[in-house]
mmCIF file with all atom_site columns, C-alpha atoms and ligand atoms in Angstrom:
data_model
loop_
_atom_site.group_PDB
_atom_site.id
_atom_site.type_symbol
_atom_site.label_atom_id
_atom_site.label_alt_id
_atom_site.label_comp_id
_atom_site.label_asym_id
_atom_site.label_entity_id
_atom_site.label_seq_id
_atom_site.pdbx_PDB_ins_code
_atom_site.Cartn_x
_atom_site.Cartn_y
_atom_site.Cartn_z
_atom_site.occupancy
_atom_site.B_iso_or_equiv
_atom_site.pdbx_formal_charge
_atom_site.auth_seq_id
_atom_site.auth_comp_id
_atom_site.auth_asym_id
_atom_site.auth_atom_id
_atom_site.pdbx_PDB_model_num
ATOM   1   C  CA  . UNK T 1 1   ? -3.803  13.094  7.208   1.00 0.00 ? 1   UNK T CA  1
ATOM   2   C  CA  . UNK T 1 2   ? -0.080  14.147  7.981   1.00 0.00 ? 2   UNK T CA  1
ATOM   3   C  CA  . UNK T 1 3   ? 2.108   14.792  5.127   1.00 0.00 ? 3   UNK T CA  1
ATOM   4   C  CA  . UNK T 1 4   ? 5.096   13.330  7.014   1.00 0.00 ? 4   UNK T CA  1
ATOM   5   C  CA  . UNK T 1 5   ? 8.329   14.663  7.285   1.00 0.00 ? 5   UNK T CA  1
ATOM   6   C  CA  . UNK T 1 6   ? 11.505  12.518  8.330   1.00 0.00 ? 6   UNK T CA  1
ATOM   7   C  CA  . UNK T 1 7   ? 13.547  13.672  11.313  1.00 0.00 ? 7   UNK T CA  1
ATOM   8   C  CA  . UNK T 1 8   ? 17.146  13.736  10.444  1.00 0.00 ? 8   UNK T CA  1
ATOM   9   C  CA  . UNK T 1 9   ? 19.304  11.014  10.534  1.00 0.00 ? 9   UNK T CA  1
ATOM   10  C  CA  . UNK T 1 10  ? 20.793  12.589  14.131  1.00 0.00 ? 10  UNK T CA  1
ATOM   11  C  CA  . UNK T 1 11  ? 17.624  12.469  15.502  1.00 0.00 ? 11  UNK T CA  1
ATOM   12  C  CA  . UNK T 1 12  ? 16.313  8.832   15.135  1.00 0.00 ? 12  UNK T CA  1
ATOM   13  C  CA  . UNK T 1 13  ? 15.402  7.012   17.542  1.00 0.00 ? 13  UNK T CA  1
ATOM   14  C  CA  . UNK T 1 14  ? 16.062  3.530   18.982  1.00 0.00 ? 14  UNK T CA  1
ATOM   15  C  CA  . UNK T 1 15  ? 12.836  1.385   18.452  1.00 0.00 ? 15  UNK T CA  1
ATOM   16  C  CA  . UNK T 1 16  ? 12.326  -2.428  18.100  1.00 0.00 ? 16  UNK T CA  1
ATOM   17  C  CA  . UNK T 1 17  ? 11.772  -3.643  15.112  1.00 0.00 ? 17  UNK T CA  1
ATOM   18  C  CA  . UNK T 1 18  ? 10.833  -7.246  13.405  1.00 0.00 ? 18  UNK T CA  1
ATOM   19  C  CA  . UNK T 1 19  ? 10.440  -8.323  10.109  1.00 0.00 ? 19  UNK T CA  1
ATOM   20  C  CA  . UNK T 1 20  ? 7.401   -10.613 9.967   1.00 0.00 ? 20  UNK T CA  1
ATOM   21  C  CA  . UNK T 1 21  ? 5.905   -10.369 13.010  1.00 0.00 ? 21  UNK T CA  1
ATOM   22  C  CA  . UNK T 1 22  ? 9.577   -11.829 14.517  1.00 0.00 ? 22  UNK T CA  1
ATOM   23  C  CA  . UNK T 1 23  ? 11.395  -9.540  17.292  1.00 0.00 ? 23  UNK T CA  1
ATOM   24  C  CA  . UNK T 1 24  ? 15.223  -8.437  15.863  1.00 0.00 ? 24  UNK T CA  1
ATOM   25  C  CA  . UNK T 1 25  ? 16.427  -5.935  18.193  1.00 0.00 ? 25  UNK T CA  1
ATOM   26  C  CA  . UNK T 1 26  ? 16.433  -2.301  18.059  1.00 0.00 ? 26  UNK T CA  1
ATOM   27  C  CA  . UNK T 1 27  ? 17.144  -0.602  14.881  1.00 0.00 ? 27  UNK T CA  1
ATOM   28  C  CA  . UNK T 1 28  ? 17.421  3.614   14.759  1.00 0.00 ? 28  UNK T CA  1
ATOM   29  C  CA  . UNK T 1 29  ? 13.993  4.526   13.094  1.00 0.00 ? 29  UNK T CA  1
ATOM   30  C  CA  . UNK T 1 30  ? 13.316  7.959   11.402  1.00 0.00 ? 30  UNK T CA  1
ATOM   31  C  CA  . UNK T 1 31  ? 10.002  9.559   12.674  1.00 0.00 ? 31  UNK T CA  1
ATOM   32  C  CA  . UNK T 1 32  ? 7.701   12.346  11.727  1.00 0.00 ? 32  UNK T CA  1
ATOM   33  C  CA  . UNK T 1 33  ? 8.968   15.932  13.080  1.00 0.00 ? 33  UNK T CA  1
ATOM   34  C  CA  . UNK T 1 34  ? 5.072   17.026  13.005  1.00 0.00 ? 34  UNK T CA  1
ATOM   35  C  CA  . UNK T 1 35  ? 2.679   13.867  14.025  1.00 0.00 ? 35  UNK T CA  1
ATOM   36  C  CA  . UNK T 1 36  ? 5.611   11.995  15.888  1.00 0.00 ? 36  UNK T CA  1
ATOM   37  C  CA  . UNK T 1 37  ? 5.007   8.018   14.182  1.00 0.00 ? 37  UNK T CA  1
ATOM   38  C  CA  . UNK T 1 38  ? 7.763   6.217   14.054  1.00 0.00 ? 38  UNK T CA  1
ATOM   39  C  CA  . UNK T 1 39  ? 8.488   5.200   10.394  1.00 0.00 ? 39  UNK T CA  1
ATOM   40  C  CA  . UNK T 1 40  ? 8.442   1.505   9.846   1.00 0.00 ? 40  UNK T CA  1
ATOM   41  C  CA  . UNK T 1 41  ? 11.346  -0.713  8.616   1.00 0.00 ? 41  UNK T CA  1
ATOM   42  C  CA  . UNK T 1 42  ? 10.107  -3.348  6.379   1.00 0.00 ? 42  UNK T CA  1
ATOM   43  C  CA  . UNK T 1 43  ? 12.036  -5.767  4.329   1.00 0.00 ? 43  UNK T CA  1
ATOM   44  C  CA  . UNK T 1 44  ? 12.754  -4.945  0.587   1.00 0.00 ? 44  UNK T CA  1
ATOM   45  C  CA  . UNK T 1 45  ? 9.700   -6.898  -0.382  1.00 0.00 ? 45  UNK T CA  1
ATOM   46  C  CA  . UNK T 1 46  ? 7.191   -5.895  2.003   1.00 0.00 ? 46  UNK T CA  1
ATOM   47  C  CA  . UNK T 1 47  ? 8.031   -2.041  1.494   1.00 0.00 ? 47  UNK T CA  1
ATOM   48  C  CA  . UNK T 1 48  ? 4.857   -0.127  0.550   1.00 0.00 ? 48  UNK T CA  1
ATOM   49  C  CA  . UNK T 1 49  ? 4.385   1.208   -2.778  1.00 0.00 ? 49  UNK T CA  1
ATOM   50  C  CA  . UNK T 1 50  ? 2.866   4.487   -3.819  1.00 0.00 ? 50  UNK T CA  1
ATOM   51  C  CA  . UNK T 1 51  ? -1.015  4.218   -5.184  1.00 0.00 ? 51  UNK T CA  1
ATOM   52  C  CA  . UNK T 1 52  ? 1.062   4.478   -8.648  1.00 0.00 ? 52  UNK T CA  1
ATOM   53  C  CA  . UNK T 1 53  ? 1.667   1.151   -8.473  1.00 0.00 ? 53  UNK T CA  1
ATOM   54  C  CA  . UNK T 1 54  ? -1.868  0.238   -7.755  1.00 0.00 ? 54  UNK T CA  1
ATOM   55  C  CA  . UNK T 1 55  ? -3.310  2.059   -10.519 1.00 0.00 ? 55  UNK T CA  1
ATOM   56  C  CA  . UNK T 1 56  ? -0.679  0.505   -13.170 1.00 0.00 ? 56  UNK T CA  1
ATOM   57  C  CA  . UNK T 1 57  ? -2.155  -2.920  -11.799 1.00 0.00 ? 57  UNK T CA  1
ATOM   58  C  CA  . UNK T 1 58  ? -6.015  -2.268  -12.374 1.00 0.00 ? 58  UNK T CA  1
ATOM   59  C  CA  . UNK T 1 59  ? -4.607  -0.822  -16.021 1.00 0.00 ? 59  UNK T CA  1
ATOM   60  C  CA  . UNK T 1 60  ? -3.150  -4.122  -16.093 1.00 0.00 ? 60  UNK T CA  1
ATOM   61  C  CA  . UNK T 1 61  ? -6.048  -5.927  -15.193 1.00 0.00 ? 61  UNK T CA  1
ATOM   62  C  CA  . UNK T 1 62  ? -8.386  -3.937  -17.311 1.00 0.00 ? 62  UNK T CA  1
ATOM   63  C  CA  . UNK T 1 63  ? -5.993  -4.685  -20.398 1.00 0.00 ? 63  UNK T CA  1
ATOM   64  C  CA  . UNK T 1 64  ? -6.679  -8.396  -20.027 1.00 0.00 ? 64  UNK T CA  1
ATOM   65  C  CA  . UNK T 1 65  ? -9.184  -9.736  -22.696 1.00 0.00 ? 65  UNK T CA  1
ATOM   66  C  CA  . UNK T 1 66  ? -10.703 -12.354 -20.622 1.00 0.00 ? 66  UNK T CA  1
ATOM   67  C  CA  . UNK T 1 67  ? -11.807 -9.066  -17.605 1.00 0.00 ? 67  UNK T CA  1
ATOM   68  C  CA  . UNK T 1 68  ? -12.629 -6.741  -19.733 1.00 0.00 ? 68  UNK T CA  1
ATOM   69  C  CA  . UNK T 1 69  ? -16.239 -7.066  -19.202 1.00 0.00 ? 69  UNK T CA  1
ATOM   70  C  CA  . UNK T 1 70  ? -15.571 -7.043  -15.529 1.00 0.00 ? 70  UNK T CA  1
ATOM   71  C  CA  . UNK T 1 71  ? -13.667 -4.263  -14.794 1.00 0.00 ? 71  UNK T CA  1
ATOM   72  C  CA  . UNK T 1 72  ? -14.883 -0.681  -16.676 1.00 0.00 ? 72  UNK T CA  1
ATOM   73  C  CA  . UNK T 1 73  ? -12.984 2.372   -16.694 1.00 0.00 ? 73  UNK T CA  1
ATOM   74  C  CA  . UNK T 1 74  ? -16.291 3.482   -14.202 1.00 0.00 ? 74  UNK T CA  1
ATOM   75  C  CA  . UNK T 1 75  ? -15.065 0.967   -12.019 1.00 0.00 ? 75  UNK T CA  1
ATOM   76  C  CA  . UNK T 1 76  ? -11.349 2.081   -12.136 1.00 0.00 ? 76  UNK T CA  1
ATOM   77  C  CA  . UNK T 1 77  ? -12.093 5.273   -11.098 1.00 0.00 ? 77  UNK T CA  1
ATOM   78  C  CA  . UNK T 1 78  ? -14.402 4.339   -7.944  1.00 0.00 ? 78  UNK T CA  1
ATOM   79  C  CA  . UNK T 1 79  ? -11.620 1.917   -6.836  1.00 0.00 ? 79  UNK T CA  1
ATOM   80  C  CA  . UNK T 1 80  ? -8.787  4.511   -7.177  1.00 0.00 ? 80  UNK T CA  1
ATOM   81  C  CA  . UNK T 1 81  ? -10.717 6.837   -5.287  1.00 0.00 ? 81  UNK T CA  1
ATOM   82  C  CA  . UNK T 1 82  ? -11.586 4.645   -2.596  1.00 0.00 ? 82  UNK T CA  1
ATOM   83  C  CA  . UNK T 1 83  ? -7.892  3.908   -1.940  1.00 0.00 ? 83  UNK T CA  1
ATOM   84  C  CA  . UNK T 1 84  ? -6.983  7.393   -1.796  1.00 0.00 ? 84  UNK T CA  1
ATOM   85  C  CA  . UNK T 1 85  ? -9.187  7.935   0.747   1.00 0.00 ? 85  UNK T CA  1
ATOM   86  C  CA  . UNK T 1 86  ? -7.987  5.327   2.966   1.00 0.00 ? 86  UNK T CA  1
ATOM   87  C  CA  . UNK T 1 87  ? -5.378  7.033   5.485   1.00 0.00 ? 87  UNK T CA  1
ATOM   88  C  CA  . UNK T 1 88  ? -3.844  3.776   6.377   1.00 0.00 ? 88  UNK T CA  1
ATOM   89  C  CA  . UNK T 1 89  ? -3.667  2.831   2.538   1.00 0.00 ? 89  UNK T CA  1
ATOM   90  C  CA  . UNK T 1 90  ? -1.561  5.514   1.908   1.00 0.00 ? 90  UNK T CA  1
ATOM   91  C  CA  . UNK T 1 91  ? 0.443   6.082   4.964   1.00 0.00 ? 91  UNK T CA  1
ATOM   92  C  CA  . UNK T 1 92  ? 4.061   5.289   3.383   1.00 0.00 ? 92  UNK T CA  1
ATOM   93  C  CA  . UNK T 1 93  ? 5.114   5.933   7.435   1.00 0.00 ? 93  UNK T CA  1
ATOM   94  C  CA  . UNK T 1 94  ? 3.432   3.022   8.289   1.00 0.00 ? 94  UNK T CA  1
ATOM   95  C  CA  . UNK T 1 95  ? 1.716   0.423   6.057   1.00 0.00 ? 95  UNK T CA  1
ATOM   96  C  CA  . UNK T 1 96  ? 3.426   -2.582  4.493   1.00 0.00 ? 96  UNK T CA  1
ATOM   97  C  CA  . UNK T 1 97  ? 3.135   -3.970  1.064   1.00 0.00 ? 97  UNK T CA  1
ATOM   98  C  CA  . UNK T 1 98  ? 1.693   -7.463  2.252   1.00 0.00 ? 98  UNK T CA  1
ATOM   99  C  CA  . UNK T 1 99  ? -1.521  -5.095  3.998   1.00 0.00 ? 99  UNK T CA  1
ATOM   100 C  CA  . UNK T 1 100 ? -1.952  -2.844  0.840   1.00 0.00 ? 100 UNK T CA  1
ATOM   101 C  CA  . UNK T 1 101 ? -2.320  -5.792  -1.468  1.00 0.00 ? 101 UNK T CA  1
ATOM   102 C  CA  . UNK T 1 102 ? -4.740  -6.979  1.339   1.00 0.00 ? 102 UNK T CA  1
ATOM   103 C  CA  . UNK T 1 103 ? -6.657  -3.652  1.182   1.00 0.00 ? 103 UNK T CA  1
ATOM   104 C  CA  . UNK T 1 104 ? -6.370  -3.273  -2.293  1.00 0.00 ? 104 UNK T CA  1
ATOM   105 C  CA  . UNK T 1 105 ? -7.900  -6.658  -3.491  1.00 0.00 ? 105 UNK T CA  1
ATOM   106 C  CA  . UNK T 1 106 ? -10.740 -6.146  -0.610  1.00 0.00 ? 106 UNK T CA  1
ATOM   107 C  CA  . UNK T 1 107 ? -11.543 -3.258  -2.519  1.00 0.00 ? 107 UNK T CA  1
ATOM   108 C  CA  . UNK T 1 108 ? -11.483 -4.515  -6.204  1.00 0.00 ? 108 UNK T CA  1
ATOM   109 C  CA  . UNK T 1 109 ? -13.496 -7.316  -5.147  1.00 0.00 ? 109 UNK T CA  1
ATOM   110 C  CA  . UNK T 1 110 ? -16.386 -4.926  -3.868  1.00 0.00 ? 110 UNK T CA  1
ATOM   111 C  CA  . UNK T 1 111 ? -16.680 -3.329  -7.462  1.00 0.00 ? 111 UNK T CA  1
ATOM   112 C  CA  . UNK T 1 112 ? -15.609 -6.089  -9.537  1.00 0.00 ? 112 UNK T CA  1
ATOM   113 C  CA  . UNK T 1 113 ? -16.188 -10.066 -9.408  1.00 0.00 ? 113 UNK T CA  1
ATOM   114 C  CA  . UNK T 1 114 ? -13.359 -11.208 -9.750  1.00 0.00 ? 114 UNK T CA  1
ATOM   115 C  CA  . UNK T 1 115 ? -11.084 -13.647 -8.178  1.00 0.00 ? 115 UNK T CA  1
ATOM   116 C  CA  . UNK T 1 116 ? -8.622  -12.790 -5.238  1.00 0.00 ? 116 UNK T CA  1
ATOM   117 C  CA  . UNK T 1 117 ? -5.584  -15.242 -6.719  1.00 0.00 ? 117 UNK T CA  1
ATOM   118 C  CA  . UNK T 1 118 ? -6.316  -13.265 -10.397 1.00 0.00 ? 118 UNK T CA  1
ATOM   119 C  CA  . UNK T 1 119 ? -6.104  -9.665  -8.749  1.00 0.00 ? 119 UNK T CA  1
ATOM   120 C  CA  . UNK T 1 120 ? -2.675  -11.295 -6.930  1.00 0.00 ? 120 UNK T CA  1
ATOM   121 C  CA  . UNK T 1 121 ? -1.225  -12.448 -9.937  1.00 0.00 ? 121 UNK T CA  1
ATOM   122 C  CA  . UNK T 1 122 ? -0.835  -8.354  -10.959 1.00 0.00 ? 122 UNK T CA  1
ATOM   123 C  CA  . UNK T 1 123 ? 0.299   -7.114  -7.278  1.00 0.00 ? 123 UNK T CA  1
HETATM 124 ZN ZN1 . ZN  C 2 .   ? 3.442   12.839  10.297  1.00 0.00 ? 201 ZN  C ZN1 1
#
């Protein structure tokens, strides 16, 4: 996977852009001086977060009483590592926050039972 590294602010390039799937324009987008992907604009609240984030959530989730018994430390750790490996996971470049939480509670759900709407309630 590319450890990307933004062009400089001379060098971006006109690309479209949408927020939600709706066309607005071109924008200048910063892209990746060694792969070439164009970086993705995303509004404030669909911006991707680092796995940090992720992991303070399952801490979260492992704190409450009532999932204790669902989610182990064991668990944590297979999780964690299975999002780490997932390029498009952790592709800040390109991934929005809306498709991590998707990815994210797809994979909590394969180790632990519980609900998609709990594991939301944390994101
Ligand atoms: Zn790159």
């Amino acid at each position: 996977m590319c450890a990307h590294k933004s062009c400089g602010i001379a060098e971006k390039v006109w690309h479209p852009y949408g927020i939600a799937g709706v066309k607005n324009g071109v924008k200048p987008h910063s892209y990746c001086i060694r792969c070439g992907t164009i970086k993705r604009i995303s509004s404030s609240s669909n911006r991707p977060k680092t796995i940090g984030y992720y992991i303070n959530a399952l801490t979260e989730i492992l704190k409450t009483p009532s999932e204790k018994k669902r989610v182990t430390k064991v668990q944590m750790r297979l999780i964690v590592k299975e999002l780490e490996a997932m390029d498009d996971f952790c592709d800040m470049y390109w991934v929005t926050k809306s498709a991590q939480d998707g990815m994210f509670i797809s994979v909590v759900q394969k180790y632990c039972k519980i609900t998609e709407g709990f594991v939301k309630s944390f994101l």
